[in-house]
Amino acid sequence: MALHKGQGSEHGREERRLPFSPLHVLTDPLGAMQVAPPLHRLPRVPIPPSVAHQLIHDELMLDGNAKLNLATFVTTQMDEYADRLMAECRDKNMIDKDEYPQTAELERRCVAILADLWHAPDPGAAVGCSTTGSSEACMLAGMALKRRWMRRNADRYAAGARPNLVMGINVQVCWEKFCNFWEVEARLVPMEGDRFHLTADQAAAHCDENTIGVVGILGSTFDGSYEPIAEICAALDDLQRRTGLDVPVHVDGASGGMVAPFLDPDLVWDFRLPRVASINTSGHKYGLVYPGVGWALWRDGEALPEELVFKVNYLGGEMPTFALNFSRPGAEVVAQYYTFLRLGRSGFHAVQQACRDVAQYLAGEIEKLGPFRLITRGDQLPVFAFSTVAESPFDVFDVSRRLRERGWQVPAYTFPEGRTDLAVLRVVCRNGFTRDLADLLLADLRRLLPELERQPAPLSELGVPKRTGFHH
């Protein structure tokens, strides 16, 4: 006989219920795997976490290997300490600077570091912010250019004058989105011959009294080349002397803004040029941080109209904010500061130089194979583009398709207006893409060439659609 009895009678006692969340217990351990979960509506009951994880994990195996993705500029490798910091900060809301003041302080330090790196006349007077990437940063820079033009041309704008933005047709698609969303005419200068990006004379020739600015690209996504920012600024200086038109320049340094300062320190492209009003970069490209962070900087407060900056009373404190997004994680900003702190100038130089060395080596070896013609050589951005020779029985789309069989994602695409006749393959060499991986890619190319050369003609001429999932 038990020595002690629980409270309540033996008969008629109510069943005890414990307040467990379905997120923490197995609710249907036997039936969860007996039916496939619905794809486009919520399941009727919770699924055990291990089962949900396995279902998603198995589907994601169909994705490509990020390390072998030579299409993307986005960072695919960070060290374990960066991973730890990001895990520690994944629940911090970047917009809540009152609750997370030290995360906000790290953001300010990153802005100051970039202002110094890009030679702002007075780094303390430069203004900037983090963004979710270069696309948002470009939108913010474009908004500032338009608002400055509207201030100077208030009467003409009210009377129907339409602002325009001058840029090469090789710009990233976010600039076309900006022009569409904010009702700005996109003056896209087409390619011609061996000119694959904007030049100084073309930039000045397309400007008029309605031009809000010129976008110069420090690292074209089409071929990895730098646009001549200093020459563009000089041409606009001359235009102002002749016509009185004062056209500012924004530098889209999505990739090159974190390459040129370390590998090409004598190249003048940044705030050393008085006409450069703003610069953006992607922290998650050659800034060496996982996806989700970009940066926009303005030379000074005059370049960023005050009315665009909102002072928000949010979660206990007033703060200035200039962004298209509001709530977002602070982890990527913390990771950016970690990367700056860990690598320093010499570390960034070493990483970017290694990327450029691999790019130039790989470009040279591909040229030696015979059937390919280099468009660029990886000596600016660690990026190069190449095409097939005219007499080849295969085209770049055939090469891309066959390389994918081995896991390599090498994009094939045609150039835009002015050179739609030119189709290329492009290779982006990022941190983590080693000389060893480059040699493996070369070995696969050599293995495929005899089969490709036995084709009677490029498959696109035989009715097979050109396949590319790549978009700039």
Short mmCIF file of C-alpha atoms in Angstrom, two decimals:
data_model
loop_
_atom_site.label_atom_id
_atom_site.label_comp_id
_atom_site.label_asym_id
_atom_site.label_seq_id
_atom_site.Cartn_x
_atom_site.Cartn_y
_atom_site.Cartn_z
CA MET A 1 0.00 0.00 0.00
CA ALA A 2 1.28 3.41 -0.90
CA LEU A 3 2.32 5.45 2.11
CA HIS A 4 1.21 8.71 0.51
CA LYS A 5 -1.74 9.56 -1.69
CA GLY A 6 -2.14 12.48 -4.04
CA GLN A 7 -4.77 15.09 -3.39
CA GLY A 8 -8.26 14.41 -4.71
CA SER A 9 -10.31 11.27 -4.76
CA GLU A 10 -9.36 8.14 -6.63
CA HIS A 11 -12.50 8.36 -8.68
CA GLY A 12 -13.65 11.32 -10.75
CA ARG A 13 -10.25 13.05 -10.69
CA GLU A 14 -9.75 15.54 -13.60
CA GLU A 15 -7.00 14.82 -16.11
CA ARG A 16 -4.00 17.12 -15.68
CA ARG A 17 -2.99 19.12 -18.79
CA LEU A 18 0.48 20.54 -19.20
CA PRO A 19 0.88 23.76 -21.24
CA PHE A 20 3.39 22.47 -23.81
CA SER A 21 3.76 24.32 -27.11
CA PRO A 22 3.40 22.22 -30.28
CA LEU A 23 6.75 23.71 -31.29
CA HIS A 24 8.45 21.73 -28.52
CA VAL A 25 6.76 18.34 -28.44
CA LEU A 26 6.00 15.51 -30.82
CA THR A 27 2.28 15.74 -31.53
CA ASP A 28 1.85 13.00 -34.11
CA PRO A 29 4.94 10.78 -34.06
CA LEU A 30 3.34 7.90 -35.97
CA GLY A 31 1.39 9.64 -38.64
CA ALA A 32 3.66 12.51 -39.66
CA MET A 33 5.44 10.50 -42.35
CA GLN A 34 2.38 8.63 -43.60
CA VAL A 35 1.15 11.44 -45.85
CA ALA A 36 2.96 14.05 -47.86
CA PRO A 37 2.56 17.56 -46.40
CA PRO A 38 0.54 20.10 -48.40
CA LEU A 39 2.69 22.43 -50.47
CA HIS A 40 0.49 25.49 -50.79
CA ARG A 41 -1.52 25.57 -47.60
CA LEU A 42 -0.82 25.01 -43.91
CA PRO A 43 -0.80 21.41 -42.65
CA ARG A 44 -3.87 20.47 -40.60
CA VAL A 45 -1.75 19.61 -37.55
CA PRO A 46 1.81 20.40 -36.42
CA ILE A 47 4.63 18.27 -37.80
CA PRO A 48 7.47 17.12 -35.50
CA PRO A 49 10.49 19.42 -35.89
CA SER A 50 12.81 16.61 -36.95
CA VAL A 51 10.40 15.60 -39.70
CA ALA A 52 9.88 19.16 -40.91
CA HIS A 53 13.65 19.66 -40.97
CA GLN A 54 14.25 16.46 -42.92
CA LEU A 55 11.57 17.25 -45.51
CA ILE A 56 13.04 20.69 -46.19
CA HIS A 57 16.63 19.48 -45.98
CA ASP A 58 15.98 16.81 -48.60
CA GLU A 59 14.35 19.31 -50.99
CA LEU A 60 17.23 21.77 -50.63
CA MET A 61 19.68 19.10 -51.82
CA LEU A 62 18.36 19.92 -55.29
CA ASP A 63 19.90 23.41 -55.08
CA GLY A 64 23.28 24.02 -56.62
CA ASN A 65 26.49 24.05 -54.57
CA ALA A 66 27.17 27.67 -53.58
CA LYS A 67 30.95 27.18 -53.74
CA LEU A 68 30.67 26.09 -57.40
CA ASN A 69 28.38 28.98 -58.32
CA LEU A 70 30.63 31.13 -60.49
CA ALA A 71 27.70 33.32 -61.50
CA THR A 72 27.22 35.03 -58.16
CA PHE A 73 29.22 37.89 -56.69
CA VAL A 74 27.74 37.12 -53.28
CA THR A 75 29.93 35.81 -50.46
CA THR A 76 29.59 32.07 -49.89
CA GLN A 77 32.21 31.57 -47.18
CA MET A 78 32.91 33.11 -43.76
CA ASP A 79 34.82 31.77 -40.77
CA GLU A 80 33.34 30.12 -37.68
CA TYR A 81 33.73 33.22 -35.51
CA ALA A 82 31.68 35.28 -37.95
CA ASP A 83 29.08 32.50 -37.89
CA ARG A 84 28.97 32.68 -34.10
CA LEU A 85 28.53 36.45 -34.03
CA MET A 86 25.77 36.28 -36.61
CA ALA A 87 23.97 33.60 -34.60
CA GLU A 88 24.26 35.76 -31.49
CA CYS A 89 22.74 38.75 -33.31
CA ARG A 90 20.10 37.13 -35.46
CA ASP A 91 17.32 38.24 -33.11
CA LYS A 92 18.41 41.90 -33.01
CA ASN A 93 16.31 44.34 -35.01
CA MET A 94 18.69 46.73 -36.74
CA ILE A 95 16.11 49.51 -36.77
CA ASP A 96 15.75 49.52 -32.98
CA LYS A 97 18.83 51.57 -32.19
CA ASP A 98 17.56 52.52 -28.75
CA GLU A 99 17.31 48.90 -27.60
CA TYR A 100 20.51 47.78 -29.37
CA PRO A 101 22.77 50.83 -29.10
CA GLN A 102 26.03 48.94 -29.51
CA THR A 103 24.87 47.35 -32.75
CA ALA A 104 24.01 50.87 -33.91
CA GLU A 105 27.49 51.98 -32.86
CA LEU A 106 29.06 49.23 -34.99
CA GLU A 107 27.02 50.47 -37.95
CA ARG A 108 28.37 54.01 -37.38
CA ARG A 109 31.90 52.67 -37.21
CA CYS A 110 31.44 50.87 -40.53
CA VAL A 111 30.23 54.09 -42.15
CA ALA A 112 33.27 55.93 -40.76
CA ILE A 113 35.63 53.19 -42.01
CA LEU A 114 34.16 53.38 -45.52
CA ALA A 115 34.28 57.19 -45.52
CA ASP A 116 37.99 56.99 -44.70
CA LEU A 117 38.58 54.19 -47.21
CA TRP A 118 36.90 56.20 -49.97
CA HIS A 119 38.76 59.43 -49.15
CA ALA A 120 35.85 61.58 -47.99
CA PRO A 121 37.17 65.15 -47.57
CA ASP A 122 36.05 65.09 -43.95
CA PRO A 123 35.17 61.53 -42.88
CA GLY A 124 33.41 62.94 -39.85
CA ALA A 125 31.07 64.95 -42.08
CA ALA A 126 30.27 62.10 -44.46
CA VAL A 127 26.85 60.55 -43.94
CA GLY A 128 25.80 57.00 -44.67
CA CYS A 129 23.80 54.00 -43.65
CA SER A 130 23.62 50.26 -43.97
CA THR A 131 21.09 48.71 -46.33
CA THR A 132 19.95 45.24 -47.27
CA GLY A 133 22.29 45.33 -50.27
CA SER A 134 23.46 47.49 -53.14
CA SER A 135 20.05 47.50 -54.79
CA GLU A 136 18.52 49.39 -51.86
CA ALA A 137 21.62 51.59 -51.60
CA CYS A 138 21.26 52.54 -55.28
CA MET A 139 17.59 53.39 -54.76
CA LEU A 140 18.53 55.71 -51.89
CA ALA A 141 21.31 57.36 -53.88
CA GLY A 142 18.98 57.86 -56.84
CA MET A 143 16.33 59.41 -54.59
CA ALA A 144 18.89 61.88 -53.25
CA LEU A 145 19.97 62.83 -56.79
CA LYS A 146 16.38 63.38 -57.87
CA ARG A 147 15.49 65.45 -54.81
CA ARG A 148 18.56 67.69 -55.26
CA TRP A 149 17.59 68.27 -58.91
CA MET A 150 13.99 69.03 -57.87
CA ARG A 151 15.22 71.65 -55.43
CA ARG A 152 17.24 73.42 -58.12
CA ASN A 153 14.50 73.13 -60.74
CA ALA A 154 11.32 73.50 -58.68
CA ASP A 155 9.48 75.70 -61.20
CA ARG A 156 10.44 73.59 -64.22
CA TYR A 157 9.58 70.35 -62.42
CA ALA A 158 6.19 71.72 -61.40
CA ALA A 159 5.63 72.69 -65.05
CA GLY A 160 6.21 69.09 -66.21
CA ALA A 161 9.96 68.78 -66.81
CA ARG A 162 10.91 65.11 -66.62
CA PRO A 163 14.16 64.25 -64.84
CA ASN A 164 16.61 61.78 -66.41
CA LEU A 165 19.54 59.68 -65.24
CA VAL A 166 22.48 58.92 -67.56
CA MET A 167 24.18 55.51 -67.35
CA GLY A 168 25.58 52.74 -69.50
CA ILE A 169 23.25 49.98 -70.55
CA ASN A 170 25.49 47.63 -68.57
CA VAL A 171 24.08 48.89 -65.25
CA GLN A 172 22.59 46.44 -62.78
CA VAL A 173 18.82 46.08 -63.18
CA CYS A 174 18.19 47.93 -59.88
CA TRP A 175 18.90 51.21 -61.68
CA GLU A 176 16.20 50.53 -64.24
CA LYS A 177 13.88 49.69 -61.36
CA PHE A 178 14.74 53.00 -59.70
CA CYS A 179 13.90 54.93 -62.83
CA ASN A 180 10.63 53.04 -63.22
CA PHE A 181 9.55 53.36 -59.58
CA TRP A 182 10.52 57.03 -59.16
CA GLU A 183 9.48 58.25 -62.62
CA VAL A 184 12.88 59.15 -63.97
CA GLU A 185 13.85 58.73 -67.62
CA ALA A 186 16.58 56.10 -67.89
CA ARG A 187 19.10 57.34 -70.48
CA LEU A 188 20.88 54.08 -71.18
CA VAL A 189 23.92 54.47 -73.42
CA PRO A 190 24.13 51.34 -75.63
CA MET A 191 27.28 49.33 -76.22
CA GLU A 192 29.13 49.67 -79.49
CA GLY A 193 31.96 47.59 -80.96
CA ASP A 194 34.49 46.88 -78.23
CA ARG A 195 33.03 49.55 -75.94
CA PHE A 196 31.13 47.59 -73.31
CA HIS A 197 30.50 50.36 -70.77
CA LEU A 198 29.98 54.10 -70.38
CA THR A 199 32.73 56.46 -71.54
CA ALA A 200 33.34 60.09 -70.68
CA ASP A 201 32.28 61.54 -74.02
CA GLN A 202 29.08 59.47 -74.11
CA ALA A 203 28.20 60.48 -70.55
CA ALA A 204 28.53 64.20 -71.26
CA ALA A 205 26.73 63.92 -74.61
CA HIS A 206 23.61 62.47 -72.97
CA CYS A 207 23.27 65.13 -70.27
CA ASP A 208 20.94 68.12 -70.38
CA GLU A 209 19.18 70.49 -67.98
CA ASN A 210 16.95 67.63 -66.76
CA THR A 211 19.78 65.25 -65.85
CA ILE A 212 19.77 64.45 -62.13
CA GLY A 213 23.12 62.67 -62.32
CA VAL A 214 25.42 60.22 -64.05
CA VAL A 215 25.98 56.70 -62.71
CA GLY A 216 29.49 55.36 -63.10
CA ILE A 217 30.07 51.67 -62.42
CA LEU A 218 33.22 50.54 -60.68
CA GLY A 219 33.01 46.97 -61.88
CA SER A 220 30.52 46.07 -64.59
CA THR A 221 28.63 42.85 -63.94
CA PHE A 222 28.81 41.99 -67.64
CA ASP A 223 32.59 41.72 -67.91
CA GLY A 224 34.22 42.92 -64.66
CA SER A 225 35.66 46.13 -66.12
CA TYR A 226 35.88 49.49 -64.37
CA GLU A 227 34.24 52.49 -65.96
CA PRO A 228 36.56 55.54 -66.21
CA ILE A 229 35.09 57.53 -63.31
CA ALA A 230 37.79 60.23 -63.29
CA GLU A 231 37.42 60.79 -67.04
CA ILE A 232 33.63 60.98 -66.71
CA CYS A 233 33.98 63.58 -63.96
CA ALA A 234 36.47 65.58 -66.06
CA ALA A 235 34.06 65.56 -69.01
CA LEU A 236 31.26 66.80 -66.76
CA ASP A 237 33.55 69.51 -65.38
CA ASP A 238 34.10 70.65 -68.96
CA LEU A 239 30.36 70.48 -69.62
CA GLN A 240 29.73 72.78 -66.67
CA ARG A 241 32.32 75.28 -67.91
CA ARG A 242 30.70 75.33 -71.35
CA THR A 243 27.01 75.22 -70.41
CA GLY A 244 26.65 75.90 -66.70
CA LEU A 245 25.10 72.44 -66.13
CA ASP A 246 26.28 70.98 -62.82
CA VAL A 247 25.71 67.22 -63.00
CA PRO A 248 26.71 65.11 -59.97
CA VAL A 249 28.09 61.58 -60.21
CA HIS A 250 27.09 58.53 -58.22
CA VAL A 251 29.57 55.65 -58.23
CA ASP A 252 28.01 52.20 -58.14
CA GLY A 253 30.84 50.38 -56.43
CA ALA A 254 28.77 47.29 -55.60
CA SER A 255 31.86 45.15 -56.16
CA GLY A 256 34.73 47.46 -57.07
CA GLY A 257 34.21 49.69 -54.05
CA MET A 258 35.72 46.91 -51.94
CA VAL A 259 38.38 45.88 -54.45
CA ALA A 260 39.95 49.03 -55.92
CA PRO A 261 40.95 50.64 -52.58
CA PHE A 262 43.15 47.64 -51.83
CA LEU A 263 44.41 46.52 -55.23
CA ASP A 264 44.34 49.80 -57.19
CA PRO A 265 45.07 52.50 -54.58
CA ASP A 266 46.30 54.98 -57.20
CA LEU A 267 43.09 54.74 -59.22
CA VAL A 268 41.11 57.93 -58.55
CA TRP A 269 37.40 57.13 -58.57
CA ASP A 270 35.99 58.05 -55.16
CA PHE A 271 35.40 61.17 -53.05
CA ARG A 272 38.79 62.51 -54.14
CA LEU A 273 36.78 63.66 -57.18
CA PRO A 274 34.68 66.65 -56.07
CA ARG A 275 31.92 65.73 -58.52
CA VAL A 276 31.33 62.36 -56.84
CA ALA A 277 28.36 62.96 -54.56
CA SER A 278 27.67 59.41 -53.36
CA ILE A 279 28.97 55.85 -53.47
CA ASN A 280 27.42 52.48 -52.73
CA THR A 281 28.89 49.05 -52.18
CA SER A 282 27.73 45.56 -51.29
CA GLY A 283 29.04 44.29 -48.00
CA HIS A 284 27.89 40.86 -49.11
CA LYS A 285 30.01 40.84 -52.26
CA TYR A 286 33.68 41.73 -52.01
CA GLY A 287 32.91 43.13 -48.56
CA LEU A 288 33.13 39.43 -47.61
CA VAL A 289 29.89 39.14 -45.60
CA TYR A 290 27.02 36.70 -46.12
CA PRO A 291 23.99 38.07 -48.05
CA GLY A 292 21.96 40.88 -46.57
CA VAL A 293 24.10 44.03 -46.19
CA GLY A 294 25.02 46.98 -48.38
CA TRP A 295 26.23 50.52 -47.76
CA ALA A 296 25.36 53.96 -49.11
CA LEU A 297 27.54 56.99 -48.36
CA TRP A 298 27.23 60.67 -49.28
CA ARG A 299 30.11 63.13 -49.41
CA ASP A 300 28.44 65.38 -46.82
CA GLY A 301 25.07 66.51 -45.54
CA GLU A 302 24.56 68.75 -48.55
CA ALA A 303 24.57 65.72 -50.86
CA LEU A 304 21.75 64.07 -48.88
CA PRO A 305 18.71 66.36 -48.62
CA GLU A 306 17.57 66.62 -45.03
CA GLU A 307 13.90 66.11 -45.90
CA LEU A 308 14.66 62.54 -46.98
CA VAL A 309 15.83 61.59 -43.50
CA PHE A 310 12.99 60.62 -41.16
CA LYS A 311 13.24 61.10 -37.43
CA VAL A 312 11.19 58.25 -36.02
CA ASN A 313 9.97 57.88 -32.46
CA TYR A 314 10.18 54.13 -32.17
CA LEU A 315 10.47 51.74 -29.24
CA GLY A 316 11.45 54.39 -26.73
CA GLY A 317 13.80 56.64 -28.67
CA GLU A 318 13.96 59.10 -31.55
CA MET A 319 16.30 58.17 -34.35
CA PRO A 320 17.05 59.34 -37.89
CA THR A 321 16.48 56.75 -40.60
CA PHE A 322 16.88 56.76 -44.37
CA ALA A 323 15.97 53.40 -45.83
CA LEU A 324 13.36 51.61 -47.91
CA ASN A 325 13.22 48.77 -45.39
CA PHE A 326 12.46 49.12 -41.72
CA SER A 327 12.90 46.03 -39.53
CA ARG A 328 15.84 43.84 -40.51
CA PRO A 329 18.43 41.75 -38.68
CA GLY A 330 21.55 43.33 -37.23
CA ALA A 331 23.64 40.20 -37.77
CA GLU A 332 25.05 41.22 -41.16
CA VAL A 333 26.11 44.66 -39.92
CA VAL A 334 27.90 43.06 -36.98
CA ALA A 335 29.55 40.61 -39.39
CA GLN A 336 30.70 43.52 -41.57
CA TYR A 337 32.39 45.21 -38.62
CA TYR A 338 33.94 41.89 -37.61
CA THR A 339 35.38 41.50 -41.11
CA PHE A 340 36.80 45.03 -41.10
CA LEU A 341 38.31 44.48 -37.65
CA ARG A 342 39.68 41.03 -38.38
CA LEU A 343 41.25 41.66 -41.79
CA GLY A 344 42.35 45.28 -41.75
CA ARG A 345 43.88 46.79 -44.86
CA SER A 346 46.56 44.17 -45.34
CA GLY A 347 44.08 41.32 -44.86
CA PHE A 348 41.65 42.76 -47.41
CA HIS A 349 44.54 43.28 -49.81
CA ALA A 350 45.63 39.65 -49.42
CA VAL A 351 42.13 38.25 -49.98
CA GLN A 352 41.32 40.43 -52.99
CA GLN A 353 44.77 39.87 -54.53
CA ALA A 354 44.31 36.11 -54.21
CA CYS A 355 40.95 36.40 -55.99
CA ARG A 356 42.49 38.48 -58.79
CA ASP A 357 45.43 36.07 -59.13
CA VAL A 358 43.05 33.14 -59.55
CA ALA A 359 40.94 35.08 -62.06
CA GLN A 360 43.94 36.04 -64.20
CA TYR A 361 45.40 32.54 -64.03
CA LEU A 362 42.10 30.92 -65.01
CA ALA A 363 41.48 33.42 -67.82
CA GLY A 364 44.96 32.78 -69.26
CA GLU A 365 44.55 29.00 -69.12
CA ILE A 366 41.12 29.14 -70.79
CA GLU A 367 42.58 31.26 -73.58
CA LYS A 368 45.25 28.59 -74.15
CA LEU A 369 42.58 25.93 -74.74
CA GLY A 370 41.99 27.33 -78.22
CA PRO A 371 38.21 27.50 -78.84
CA PHE A 372 37.70 30.55 -76.60
CA ARG A 373 38.26 34.29 -76.96
CA LEU A 374 38.71 36.46 -73.87
CA ILE A 375 36.65 39.62 -73.56
CA THR A 376 38.27 40.64 -70.26
CA ARG A 377 41.12 39.11 -68.24
CA GLY A 378 40.22 39.55 -64.56
CA ASP A 379 42.73 42.37 -64.04
CA GLN A 380 40.16 44.81 -62.61
CA LEU A 381 37.39 43.03 -60.76
CA PRO A 382 38.43 39.38 -60.20
CA VAL A 383 35.92 38.61 -62.95
CA PHE A 384 36.33 37.80 -66.62
CA ALA A 385 34.15 37.05 -69.61
CA PHE A 386 34.94 34.93 -72.65
CA SER A 387 33.23 33.78 -75.81
CA THR A 388 33.72 31.01 -78.35
CA VAL A 389 35.63 31.62 -81.56
CA ALA A 390 33.59 32.19 -84.72
CA GLU A 391 34.24 28.79 -86.33
CA SER A 392 33.37 26.77 -83.21
CA PRO A 393 30.74 23.98 -83.59
CA PHE A 394 29.42 24.84 -80.11
CA ASP A 395 28.43 28.06 -78.36
CA VAL A 396 28.66 29.42 -74.83
CA PHE A 397 25.22 28.01 -73.96
CA ASP A 398 26.43 24.51 -74.81
CA VAL A 399 29.47 24.98 -72.56
CA SER A 400 27.36 26.28 -69.68
CA ARG A 401 24.90 23.40 -70.03
CA ARG A 402 27.63 20.74 -70.00
CA LEU A 403 29.52 22.29 -67.07
CA ARG A 404 26.33 22.21 -65.04
CA GLU A 405 26.37 18.42 -65.33
CA ARG A 406 29.48 18.50 -63.13
CA GLY A 407 27.95 21.01 -60.69
CA TRP A 408 29.60 24.17 -62.07
CA GLN A 409 27.27 27.12 -62.48
CA VAL A 410 28.89 29.30 -65.15
CA PRO A 411 26.39 31.75 -66.65
CA ALA A 412 26.02 32.21 -70.38
CA TYR A 413 24.20 35.28 -71.70
CA THR A 414 24.08 37.79 -74.52
CA PHE A 415 25.20 41.38 -74.13
CA PRO A 416 22.53 44.14 -74.24
CA GLU A 417 21.58 46.68 -76.89
CA GLY A 418 24.40 47.50 -79.27
CA ARG A 419 26.07 44.10 -78.87
CA THR A 420 23.24 41.57 -78.71
CA ASP A 421 25.27 39.56 -81.23
CA LEU A 422 27.86 38.80 -78.53
CA ALA A 423 27.22 35.88 -76.14
CA VAL A 424 29.67 35.14 -73.36
CA LEU A 425 30.44 33.01 -70.35
CA ARG A 426 31.43 34.86 -67.18
CA VAL A 427 33.44 33.66 -64.19
CA VAL A 428 33.38 35.43 -60.80
CA CYS A 429 36.33 34.55 -58.58
CA ARG A 430 35.39 35.11 -54.94
CA ASN A 431 37.02 34.40 -51.62
CA GLY A 432 37.00 30.60 -51.29
CA PHE A 433 37.34 29.92 -55.03
CA THR A 434 40.87 28.55 -54.86
CA ARG A 435 43.54 27.75 -57.42
CA ASP A 436 42.72 24.08 -56.78
CA LEU A 437 39.05 24.63 -57.72
CA ALA A 438 40.16 26.62 -60.76
CA ASP A 439 42.26 23.65 -61.89
CA LEU A 440 39.29 21.33 -61.40
CA LEU A 441 37.17 23.61 -63.58
CA LEU A 442 39.90 23.59 -66.24
CA ALA A 443 40.08 19.80 -66.10
CA ASP A 444 36.33 19.56 -66.68
CA LEU A 445 36.53 22.00 -69.59
CA ARG A 446 39.32 19.97 -71.19
CA ARG A 447 37.31 16.79 -70.69
CA LEU A 448 34.23 18.29 -72.34
CA LEU A 449 35.90 19.92 -75.33
CA PRO A 450 36.35 16.77 -77.48
CA GLU A 451 32.63 15.97 -77.10
CA LEU A 452 31.58 19.55 -77.82
CA GLU A 453 33.82 19.71 -80.89
CA ARG A 454 32.08 16.62 -82.34
CA GLN A 455 28.77 18.50 -82.48
CA PRO A 456 27.62 19.32 -86.01
CA ALA A 457 26.60 22.80 -84.86
CA PRO A 458 25.61 24.72 -81.70
CA LEU A 459 22.53 23.08 -80.17
CA SER A 460 20.64 26.37 -80.39
CA GLU A 461 20.87 26.05 -84.18
CA LEU A 462 19.48 22.53 -83.90
CA GLY A 463 16.34 23.65 -82.07
CA VAL A 464 17.49 23.34 -78.44
CA PRO A 465 16.57 26.54 -76.56
CA LYS A 466 19.39 28.66 -75.17
CA ARG A 467 19.30 28.02 -71.45
CA THR A 468 20.42 30.56 -68.90
CA GLY A 469 18.96 31.37 -65.53
CA PHE A 470 21.23 34.37 -65.10
CA HIS A 471 20.00 37.96 -64.88
CA HIS A 472 22.08 41.04 -64.11
#
